[in-house]
PDB file of C-alpha atoms in Angstrom:
ATOM      1  CA  MET Z1458     117.856 142.527 115.587  1.00  0.00           C
ATOM      2  CA  GLY Z1459     114.209 141.973 114.616  1.00  0.00           C
ATOM      3  CA  SER Z1460     111.681 143.711 116.847  1.00  0.00           C
ATOM      4  CA  GLY Z1461     114.212 144.583 119.556  1.00  0.00           C
ATOM      5  CA  PRO Z1462     115.363 148.115 120.389  1.00  0.00           C
ATOM      6  CA  ALA Z1463     118.281 149.745 118.641  1.00  0.00           C
ATOM      7  CA  PRO Z1464     121.459 150.433 120.665  1.00  0.00           C
ATOM      8  CA  PHE Z1465     121.451 153.568 122.807  1.00  0.00           C
ATOM      9  CA  SER Z1466     123.819 155.309 120.366  1.00  0.00           C
ATOM     10  CA  GLU Z1467     121.075 155.185 117.709  1.00  0.00           C
ATOM     11  CA  ILE Z1468     118.510 157.135 119.724  1.00  0.00           C
ATOM     12  CA  GLY Z1469     117.864 160.222 117.593  1.00  0.00           C
ATOM     13  CA  LYS Z1470     120.026 158.836 114.767  1.00  0.00           C
ATOM     14  CA  ARG Z1471     117.408 159.264 112.023  1.00  0.00           C
ATOM     15  CA  ALA Z1472     117.186 163.027 112.540  1.00  0.00           C
ATOM     16  CA  ARG Z1473     120.923 163.322 113.197  1.00  0.00           C
ATOM     17  CA  ASP Z1474     121.749 161.594 109.904  1.00  0.00           C
ATOM     18  CA  LEU Z1475     119.398 163.818 107.935  1.00  0.00           C
ATOM     19  CA  LEU Z1476     120.975 166.947 109.425  1.00  0.00           C
ATOM     20  CA  THR Z1477     124.654 165.966 109.292  1.00  0.00           C
ATOM     21  CA  LYS Z1478     125.395 162.824 107.262  1.00  0.00           C
ATOM     22  CA  ASP Z1479     127.404 163.218 104.019  1.00  0.00           C
ATOM     23  CA  TYR Z1480     128.037 166.956 104.515  1.00  0.00           C
ATOM     24  CA  ASN Z1481     131.725 167.441 103.720  1.00  0.00           C
ATOM     25  CA  TYR Z1482     133.695 170.630 103.012  1.00  0.00           C
ATOM     26  CA  ASP Z1483     136.989 169.055 101.957  1.00  0.00           C
ATOM     27  CA  GLN Z1484     138.054 167.032  98.938  1.00  0.00           C
ATOM     28  CA  LYS Z1485     137.506 163.353  99.669  1.00  0.00           C
ATOM     29  CA  PHE Z1486     138.022 160.244  97.568  1.00  0.00           C
ATOM     30  CA  SER Z1487     137.295 156.657  98.532  1.00  0.00           C
ATOM     31  CA  LEU Z1488     137.631 153.398  96.640  1.00  0.00           C
ATOM     32  CA  THR Z1489     136.123 150.146  97.880  1.00  0.00           C
ATOM     33  CA  ILE Z1490     137.031 146.861  96.220  1.00  0.00           C
ATOM     34  CA  PRO Z1491     134.891 143.968  97.486  1.00  0.00           C
ATOM     35  CA  SER Z1492     135.787 140.349  96.892  1.00  0.00           C
ATOM     36  CA  SER Z1493     133.756 137.168  96.756  1.00  0.00           C
ATOM     37  CA  THR Z1494     136.617 135.323  98.464  1.00  0.00           C
ATOM     38  CA  GLY Z1495     136.119 137.257 101.705  1.00  0.00           C
ATOM     39  CA  MET Z1496     138.953 139.747 101.230  1.00  0.00           C
ATOM     40  CA  GLY Z1497     138.052 143.416 100.676  1.00  0.00           C
ATOM     41  CA  LEU Z1498     140.054 146.622 100.334  1.00  0.00           C
ATOM     42  CA  THR Z1499     139.130 150.270 100.988  1.00  0.00           C
ATOM     43  CA  ALA Z1500     141.314 153.310 100.318  1.00  0.00           C
ATOM     44  CA  ILE Z1501     140.356 156.800 101.539  1.00  0.00           C
ATOM     45  CA  GLY Z1502     142.103 160.089 100.857  1.00  0.00           C
ATOM     46  CA  VAL Z1503     141.144 163.543 102.169  1.00  0.00           C
ATOM     47  CA  LYS Z1504     142.635 166.878 101.191  1.00  0.00           C
ATOM     48  CA  LYS Z1505     141.974 169.656 103.693  1.00  0.00           C
ATOM     49  CA  ASP Z1506     143.533 172.995 102.831  1.00  0.00           C
ATOM     50  CA  ASN Z1507     147.044 171.990 101.725  1.00  0.00           C
ATOM     51  CA  ILE Z1508     147.249 168.822 103.807  1.00  0.00           C
ATOM     52  CA  PHE Z1509     146.518 165.367 102.414  1.00  0.00           C
ATOM     53  CA  VAL Z1510     145.784 162.431 104.704  1.00  0.00           C
ATOM     54  CA  GLY Z1511     144.534 158.969 103.966  1.00  0.00           C
ATOM     55  CA  ASP Z1512     144.324 155.368 105.002  1.00  0.00           C
ATOM     56  CA  ILE Z1513     144.043 151.909 103.507  1.00  0.00           C
ATOM     57  CA  THR Z1514     141.864 149.252 105.132  1.00  0.00           C
ATOM     58  CA  SER Z1515     141.804 145.571 104.308  1.00  0.00           C
ATOM     59  CA  GLN Z1516     139.033 143.303 105.539  1.00  0.00           C
ATOM     60  CA  TYR Z1517     138.939 139.533 105.676  1.00  0.00           C
ATOM     61  CA  ARG Z1518     135.796 137.530 106.432  1.00  0.00           C
ATOM     62  CA  SER Z1519     135.663 133.849 107.254  1.00  0.00           C
ATOM     63  CA  GLY Z1520     132.639 132.277 108.891  1.00  0.00           C
ATOM     64  CA  ASN Z1521     131.716 134.344 111.944  1.00  0.00           C
ATOM     65  CA  THR Z1522     135.100 136.096 112.088  1.00  0.00           C
ATOM     66  CA  THR Z1523     136.015 139.445 110.525  1.00  0.00           C
ATOM     67  CA  VAL Z1524     139.502 140.953 110.607  1.00  0.00           C
ATOM     68  CA  ASP Z1525     140.080 144.624 109.723  1.00  0.00           C
ATOM     69  CA  VAL Z1526     143.566 146.094 109.355  1.00  0.00           C
ATOM     70  CA  LYS Z1527     144.011 149.835 108.670  1.00  0.00           C
ATOM     71  CA  VAL Z1528     147.208 151.738 107.908  1.00  0.00           C
ATOM     72  CA  ASP Z1529     147.062 155.547 107.886  1.00  0.00           C
ATOM     73  CA  THR Z1530     149.295 158.366 106.649  1.00  0.00           C
ATOM     74  CA  TYR Z1531     151.194 158.522 109.942  1.00  0.00           C
ATOM     75  CA  SER Z1532     152.127 154.808 109.808  1.00  0.00           C
ATOM     76  CA  ASN Z1533     149.677 153.854 112.533  1.00  0.00           C
ATOM     77  CA  VAL Z1534     148.409 150.289 112.140  1.00  0.00           C
ATOM     78  CA  THR Z1535     144.987 149.527 113.638  1.00  0.00           C
ATOM     79  CA  THR Z1536     143.677 145.973 113.848  1.00  0.00           C
ATOM     80  CA  LYS Z1537     140.199 144.841 114.818  1.00  0.00           C
ATOM     81  CA  VAL Z1538     139.010 141.241 115.154  1.00  0.00           C
ATOM     82  CA  THR Z1539     135.235 140.749 115.377  1.00  0.00           C
ATOM     83  CA  LEU Z1540     133.471 137.519 116.345  1.00  0.00           C
ATOM     84  CA  THR Z1541     129.713 137.208 115.799  1.00  0.00           C
ATOM     85  CA  ASP Z1542     127.443 134.705 117.546  1.00  0.00           C
ATOM     86  CA  LEU Z1543     130.239 133.676 119.877  1.00  0.00           C
ATOM     87  CA  LEU Z1544     127.304 133.306 122.258  1.00  0.00           C
ATOM     88  CA  PRO Z1545     123.649 133.607 121.174  1.00  0.00           C
ATOM     89  CA  SER Z1546     122.848 137.193 120.073  1.00  0.00           C
ATOM     90  CA  THR Z1547     126.343 138.336 121.089  1.00  0.00           C
ATOM     91  CA  LYS Z1548     129.141 140.035 119.149  1.00  0.00           C
ATOM     92  CA  ALA Z1549     132.629 140.668 120.520  1.00  0.00           C
ATOM     93  CA  ALA Z1550     135.498 142.687 119.065  1.00  0.00           C
ATOM     94  CA  VAL Z1551     139.115 143.197 120.100  1.00  0.00           C
ATOM     95  CA  SER Z1552     141.001 146.179 118.662  1.00  0.00           C
ATOM     96  CA  PHE Z1553     144.450 147.698 119.114  1.00  0.00           C
ATOM     97  CA  SER Z1554     146.787 150.143 117.393  1.00  0.00           C
ATOM     98  CA  ILE Z1555     150.539 150.107 116.813  1.00  0.00           C
ATOM     99  CA  PRO Z1556     152.634 151.830 118.154  1.00  0.00           C
ATOM    100  CA  ASP Z1557     150.111 152.928 120.840  1.00  0.00           C
ATOM    101  CA  HIS Z1558     150.450 150.073 123.338  1.00  0.00           C
ATOM    102  CA  LYS Z1559     147.616 151.443 125.503  1.00  0.00           C
ATOM    103  CA  SER Z1560     145.014 151.440 122.721  1.00  0.00           C
ATOM    104  CA  GLY Z1561     143.767 147.880 123.215  1.00  0.00           C
ATOM    105  CA  LYS Z1562     140.026 147.596 123.738  1.00  0.00           C
ATOM    106  CA  LEU Z1563     137.386 144.885 124.090  1.00  0.00           C
ATOM    107  CA  ASP Z1564     133.838 145.614 122.908  1.00  0.00           C
ATOM    108  CA  VAL Z1565     130.876 143.319 123.553  1.00  0.00           C
ATOM    109  CA  GLU Z1566     127.382 143.770 122.096  1.00  0.00           C
ATOM    110  CA  TYR Z1567     124.264 141.863 123.111  1.00  0.00           C
ATOM    111  CA  ALA Z1568     120.933 142.139 121.297  1.00  0.00           C
ATOM    112  CA  HIS Z1569     117.684 140.804 122.740  1.00  0.00           C
ATOM    113  CA  ASP Z1570     114.038 141.194 121.769  1.00  0.00           C
ATOM    114  CA  ARG Z1571     113.615 143.685 124.599  1.00  0.00           C
ATOM    115  CA  ALA Z1572     117.129 144.991 125.270  1.00  0.00           C
ATOM    116  CA  ALA Z1573     120.356 146.044 123.576  1.00  0.00           C
ATOM    117  CA  ILE Z1574     123.549 146.227 125.640  1.00  0.00           C
ATOM    118  CA  ASN Z1575     126.947 147.555 124.559  1.00  0.00           C
ATOM    119  CA  SER Z1576     130.029 147.461 126.753  1.00  0.00           C
ATOM    120  CA  SER Z1577     133.657 148.441 126.302  1.00  0.00           C
ATOM    121  CA  ILE Z1578     136.774 148.045 128.424  1.00  0.00           C
ATOM    122  CA  GLY Z1579     140.301 149.237 127.737  1.00  0.00           C
ATOM    123  CA  LEU Z1580     142.971 146.544 127.764  1.00  0.00           C
ATOM    124  CA  ASN Z1581     145.513 148.381 129.901  1.00  0.00           C
ATOM    125  CA  PRO Z1582     146.331 148.735 133.629  1.00  0.00           C
ATOM    126  CA  ALA Z1583     144.013 151.757 134.060  1.00  0.00           C
ATOM    127  CA  PRO Z1584     141.188 151.090 131.613  1.00  0.00           C
ATOM    128  CA  LEU Z1585     138.293 153.253 130.505  1.00  0.00           C
ATOM    129  CA  LEU Z1586     134.997 151.454 131.166  1.00  0.00           C
ATOM    130  CA  GLU Z1587     131.864 152.191 129.150  1.00  0.00           C
ATOM    131  CA  LEU Z1588     128.395 150.685 129.300  1.00  0.00           C
ATOM    132  CA  ALA Z1589     125.270 151.539 127.299  1.00  0.00           C
ATOM    133  CA  ALA Z1590     121.865 149.878 127.421  1.00  0.00           C
ATOM    134  CA  ALA Z1591     118.463 150.357 125.808  1.00  0.00           C
ATOM    135  CA  ILE Z1592     115.218 148.585 126.625  1.00  0.00           C
ATOM    136  CA  GLY Z1593     111.901 148.500 124.802  1.00  0.00           C
ATOM    137  CA  CYS Z1594     111.083 147.490 121.240  1.00  0.00           C
ATOM    138  CA  SER Z1595     111.621 148.757 117.706  1.00  0.00           C
ATOM    139  CA  ASP Z1596     108.931 151.450 118.224  1.00  0.00           C
ATOM    140  CA  VAL Z1597     109.789 152.722 121.709  1.00  0.00           C
ATOM    141  CA  ALA Z1598     113.179 152.604 123.409  1.00  0.00           C
ATOM    142  CA  PHE Z1599     114.606 154.058 126.612  1.00  0.00           C
ATOM    143  CA  GLY Z1600     118.222 153.856 127.643  1.00  0.00           C
ATOM    144  CA  GLY Z1601     121.368 155.379 129.021  1.00  0.00           C
ATOM    145  CA  GLU Z1602     125.152 155.213 128.959  1.00  0.00           C
ATOM    146  CA  ILE Z1603     127.975 155.780 131.417  1.00  0.00           C
ATOM    147  CA  GLY Z1604     131.744 156.001 131.134  1.00  0.00           C
ATOM    148  CA  PHE Z1605     134.233 155.642 133.990  1.00  0.00           C
ATOM    149  CA  ASP Z1606     137.953 156.390 133.923  1.00  0.00           C
ATOM    150  CA  THR Z1607     139.703 154.141 136.427  1.00  0.00           C
ATOM    151  CA  ALA Z1608     142.906 156.198 136.185  1.00  0.00           C
ATOM    152  CA  SER Z1609     141.238 159.329 137.594  1.00  0.00           C
ATOM    153  CA  SER Z1610     138.351 157.537 139.354  1.00  0.00           C
ATOM    154  CA  SER Z1611     135.877 159.839 137.624  1.00  0.00           C
ATOM    155  CA  PHE Z1612     132.906 159.536 135.317  1.00  0.00           C
ATOM    156  CA  THR Z1613     133.646 160.634 131.748  1.00  0.00           C
ATOM    157  CA  LYS Z1614     129.978 160.649 130.704  1.00  0.00           C
ATOM    158  CA  TYR Z1615     126.469 159.786 131.815  1.00  0.00           C
ATOM    159  CA  ASN Z1616     123.631 160.330 129.383  1.00  0.00           C
ATOM    160  CA  THR Z1617     120.074 159.108 128.970  1.00  0.00           C
ATOM    161  CA  GLY Z1618     117.435 159.258 126.271  1.00  0.00           C
ATOM    162  CA  ILE Z1619     114.127 157.995 124.906  1.00  0.00           C
ATOM    163  CA  SER Z1620     112.931 157.539 121.331  1.00  0.00           C
ATOM    164  CA  PHE Z1621     109.652 156.824 119.554  1.00  0.00           C
ATOM    165  CA  ASN Z1622     109.863 155.465 116.016  1.00  0.00           C
ATOM    166  CA  LYS Z1623     107.385 154.794 113.243  1.00  0.00           C
ATOM    167  CA  PRO Z1624     107.949 154.373 109.485  1.00  0.00           C
ATOM    168  CA  ASP Z1625     106.725 157.920 108.793  1.00  0.00           C
ATOM    169  CA  PHE Z1626     108.250 159.759 111.785  1.00  0.00           C
ATOM    170  CA  SER Z1627     110.733 159.536 114.624  1.00  0.00           C
ATOM    171  CA  ALA Z1628     111.073 161.576 117.821  1.00  0.00           C
ATOM    172  CA  ALA Z1629     113.834 161.515 120.423  1.00  0.00           C
ATOM    173  CA  LEU Z1630     114.717 163.268 123.668  1.00  0.00           C
ATOM    174  CA  VAL Z1631     118.297 162.965 124.971  1.00  0.00           C
ATOM    175  CA  LEU Z1632     119.906 164.363 128.120  1.00  0.00           C
ATOM    176  CA  THR Z1633     123.637 164.549 127.371  1.00  0.00           C
ATOM    177  CA  ASP Z1634     126.877 166.262 128.470  1.00  0.00           C
ATOM    178  CA  LYS Z1635     126.523 164.816 131.984  1.00  0.00           C
ATOM    179  CA  GLY Z1636     123.028 166.241 132.302  1.00  0.00           C
ATOM    180  CA  GLN Z1637     124.001 169.729 131.105  1.00  0.00           C
ATOM    181  CA  THR Z1638     122.381 169.623 127.647  1.00  0.00           C
ATOM    182  CA  LEU Z1639     118.906 168.580 126.552  1.00  0.00           C
ATOM    183  CA  LYS Z1640     118.334 167.708 122.891  1.00  0.00           C
ATOM    184  CA  ALA Z1641     114.954 167.120 121.278  1.00  0.00           C
ATOM    185  CA  SER Z1642     114.751 165.947 117.670  1.00  0.00           C
ATOM    186  CA  TYR Z1643     111.966 165.078 115.267  1.00  0.00           C
ATOM    187  CA  VAL Z1644     111.928 163.818 111.676  1.00  0.00           C
ATOM    188  CA  HIS Z1645     108.839 163.378 109.509  1.00  0.00           C
ATOM    189  CA  LEU Z1646     108.328 161.651 106.172  1.00  0.00           C
ATOM    190  CA  VAL Z1647     106.314 164.180 104.169  1.00  0.00           C
ATOM    191  CA  ASN Z1648     106.024 162.354 100.848  1.00  0.00           C
ATOM    192  CA  PRO Z1649     106.810 158.620 100.626  1.00  0.00           C
ATOM    193  CA  LEU Z1650     106.845 158.706  96.807  1.00  0.00           C
ATOM    194  CA  SER Z1651     109.517 161.397  96.520  1.00  0.00           C
ATOM    195  CA  GLY Z1652     111.279 160.441  99.761  1.00  0.00           C
ATOM    196  CA  THR Z1653     110.858 163.980 101.093  1.00  0.00           C
ATOM    197  CA  GLU Z1654     111.635 164.260 104.809  1.00  0.00           C
ATOM    198  CA  VAL Z1655     112.041 167.194 107.177  1.00  0.00           C
ATOM    199  CA  ALA Z1656     113.875 167.196 110.504  1.00  0.00           C
ATOM    200  CA  ALA Z1657     114.460 169.581 113.385  1.00  0.00           C
ATOM    201  CA  GLU Z1658     116.664 169.518 116.478  1.00  0.00           C
ATOM    202  CA  MET Z1659     116.333 171.800 119.483  1.00  0.00           C
ATOM    203  CA  THR Z1660     119.116 172.160 122.054  1.00  0.00           C
ATOM    204  CA  HIS Z1661     119.028 173.713 125.530  1.00  0.00           C
ATOM    205  CA  ARG Z1662     122.130 174.111 127.721  1.00  0.00           C
ATOM    206  CA  PHE Z1663     121.232 174.339 131.397  1.00  0.00           C
ATOM    207  CA  SER Z1664     124.560 175.828 132.503  1.00  0.00           C
ATOM    208  CA  THR Z1665     124.375 178.851 130.177  1.00  0.00           C
ATOM    209  CA  PHE Z1666     120.624 178.911 129.434  1.00  0.00           C
ATOM    210  CA  GLU Z1667     121.471 178.939 125.728  1.00  0.00           C
ATOM    211  CA  ASN Z1668     119.043 177.601 123.146  1.00  0.00           C
ATOM    212  CA  GLY Z1669     119.826 176.433 119.641  1.00  0.00           C
ATOM    213  CA  PHE Z1670     118.038 174.817 116.737  1.00  0.00           C
ATOM    214  CA  CYS Z1671     118.743 173.224 113.397  1.00  0.00           C
ATOM    215  CA  ILE Z1672     116.260 172.329 110.662  1.00  0.00           C
ATOM    216  CA  GLY Z1673     116.820 170.380 107.479  1.00  0.00           C
ATOM    217  CA  SER Z1674     115.216 168.472 104.639  1.00  0.00           C
ATOM    218  CA  VAL Z1675     115.987 165.772 102.104  1.00  0.00           C
ATOM    219  CA  HIS Z1676     114.333 165.232  98.741  1.00  0.00           C
ATOM    220  CA  LYS Z1677     114.866 162.568  96.083  1.00  0.00           C
ATOM    221  CA  VAL Z1678     114.816 164.260  92.684  1.00  0.00           C
ATOM    222  CA  ASP Z1679     114.917 160.841  91.015  1.00  0.00           C
ATOM    223  CA  PRO Z1680     115.950 157.326  92.103  1.00  0.00           C
ATOM    224  CA  PHE Z1681     119.630 158.292  91.761  1.00  0.00           C
ATOM    225  CA  THR Z1682     119.747 161.926  92.930  1.00  0.00           C
ATOM    226  CA  VAL Z1683     119.287 163.352  96.442  1.00  0.00           C
ATOM    227  CA  VAL Z1684     119.212 166.987  97.550  1.00  0.00           C
ATOM    228  CA  LYS Z1685     119.556 168.039 101.208  1.00  0.00           C
ATOM    229  CA  THR Z1686     119.259 171.434 102.890  1.00  0.00           C
ATOM    230  CA  ARG Z1687     120.071 172.644 106.401  1.00  0.00           C
ATOM    231  CA  PHE Z1688     119.704 175.863 108.351  1.00  0.00           C
ATOM    232  CA  SER Z1689     121.026 176.541 111.871  1.00  0.00           C
ATOM    233  CA  ASP Z1690     120.310 179.300 114.375  1.00  0.00           C
ATOM    234  CA  ASN Z1691     123.952 180.441 114.068  1.00  0.00           C
ATOM    235  CA  GLY Z1692     123.128 181.684 110.566  1.00  0.00           C
ATOM    236  CA  LYS Z1693     124.815 178.893 108.615  1.00  0.00           C
ATOM    237  CA  VAL Z1694     123.010 177.562 105.551  1.00  0.00           C
ATOM    238  CA  ALA Z1695     124.099 174.306 103.925  1.00  0.00           C
ATOM    239  CA  LEU Z1696     123.182 172.543 100.690  1.00  0.00           C
ATOM    240  CA  LEU Z1697     124.095 169.066  99.490  1.00  0.00           C
ATOM    241  CA  GLY Z1698     123.621 167.256  96.197  1.00  0.00           C
ATOM    242  CA  GLN Z1699     124.375 163.559  95.778  1.00  0.00           C
ATOM    243  CA  ARG Z1700     124.265 161.496  92.589  1.00  0.00           C
ATOM    244  CA  GLU Z1701     124.601 157.722  92.259  1.00  0.00           C
ATOM    245  CA  TRP Z1702     126.166 157.691  88.796  1.00  0.00           C
ATOM    246  CA  ARG Z1703     126.639 153.932  88.865  1.00  0.00           C
ATOM    247  CA  PRO Z1704     125.513 151.255  91.377  1.00  0.00           C
ATOM    248  CA  LYS Z1705     126.988 152.032  94.820  1.00  0.00           C
ATOM    249  CA  SER Z1706     129.245 154.776  93.410  1.00  0.00           C
ATOM    250  CA  LEU Z1707     128.415 158.289  94.610  1.00  0.00           C
ATOM    251  CA  VAL Z1708     129.423 161.849  93.819  1.00  0.00           C
ATOM    252  CA  THR Z1709     128.537 164.357  96.561  1.00  0.00           C
ATOM    253  CA  VAL Z1710     128.862 168.135  96.423  1.00  0.00           C
ATOM    254  CA  SER Z1711     128.385 170.174  99.621  1.00  0.00           C
ATOM    255  CA  ALA Z1712     128.310 173.906 100.279  1.00  0.00           C
ATOM    256  CA  GLU Z1713     127.903 176.014 103.423  1.00  0.00           C
ATOM    257  CA  TYR Z1714     127.491 179.772 103.773  1.00  0.00           C
ATOM    258  CA  ASP Z1715     127.612 181.791 106.985  1.00  0.00           C
ATOM    259  CA  THR Z1716     125.030 184.562 106.629  1.00  0.00           C
ATOM    260  CA  LYS Z1717     126.433 186.333 109.708  1.00  0.00           C
ATOM    261  CA  ALA Z1718     129.929 186.540 108.202  1.00  0.00           C
ATOM    262  CA  THR Z1719     129.267 188.033 104.787  1.00  0.00           C
ATOM    263  CA  SER Z1720     132.978 188.597 104.145  1.00  0.00           C
ATOM    264  CA  ALA Z1721     133.782 184.921 104.666  1.00  0.00           C
ATOM    265  CA  THR Z1722     134.194 182.626 101.674  1.00  0.00           C
ATOM    266  CA  PRO Z1723     131.549 179.895 101.379  1.00  0.00           C
ATOM    267  CA  LYS Z1724     132.778 176.400 102.152  1.00  0.00           C
ATOM    268  CA  LEU Z1725     132.712 173.927  99.278  1.00  0.00           C
ATOM    269  CA  GLY Z1726     133.370 170.190  99.342  1.00  0.00           C
ATOM    270  CA  LEU Z1727     133.528 167.313  96.906  1.00  0.00           C
ATOM    271  CA  ALA Z1728     133.376 163.619  97.793  1.00  0.00           C
ATOM    272  CA  ILE Z1729     133.706 160.765  95.322  1.00  0.00           C
ATOM    273  CA  ALA Z1730     133.025 157.213  96.468  1.00  0.00           C
ATOM    274  CA  LEU Z1731     133.725 154.400  94.005  1.00  0.00           C
ATOM    275  CA  LYS Z1732     132.692 150.800  94.436  1.00  0.00           C
ATOM    276  CA  PRO Z1733     133.326 148.738  91.282  1.00  0.00           C
TER     277      PRO Z1733
END
């Protein structure tokens, strides 16, 4: 993408990832087997309470074409075919699921030095149309997104946002929920040597005049160990520890405690990701 803006969906992503990414309160296991021949395999299993669900995904790459096929616990088969550089700076993907005959979808992405455009259309008689665009550069971007349901002739979403990014900080302001919620986020790199960052997100809901906030931090104990913390205005405190015990293989332990519900049991989660 070079010096061009990121897609609209990535406005505020740096703070959002610090506050939410990798937090997991179930038991999760994933195994990724890459291949130099272009064929890869990923298996994921999640145990939540007494229920176990999972899926197996195979990926085949050849030239500018990528084919992903996923089979889940409920025998749903999802296929996605992605073509890159079909036109200059353009990527297109067709996806569908079996047995859901109305799940077909066409996604098109276009990246330019001053704009990033993403569009999606359902491949059925009454499709859902979505369009997102961002203009600017890698430092400053402004954009918006809309969704329209042709079946009900109504808008499903319309959001807008602006972001300002530098290597040591990032700030974003997003108007979401059809203009009903305003979110402001900020992340700052405190210590480049230790990788210590802090982030905060403020939320205001115009319909109910409710305010909320969430603050968090991340710190690299050593090149292979990361510790994250998070505190929300609802009284929930979360802690995460992640260790790369071998290249690209991670063990993550997460915990969350609700300080306003002292009788509740703290949530604990374990995630193991293996990549031989």
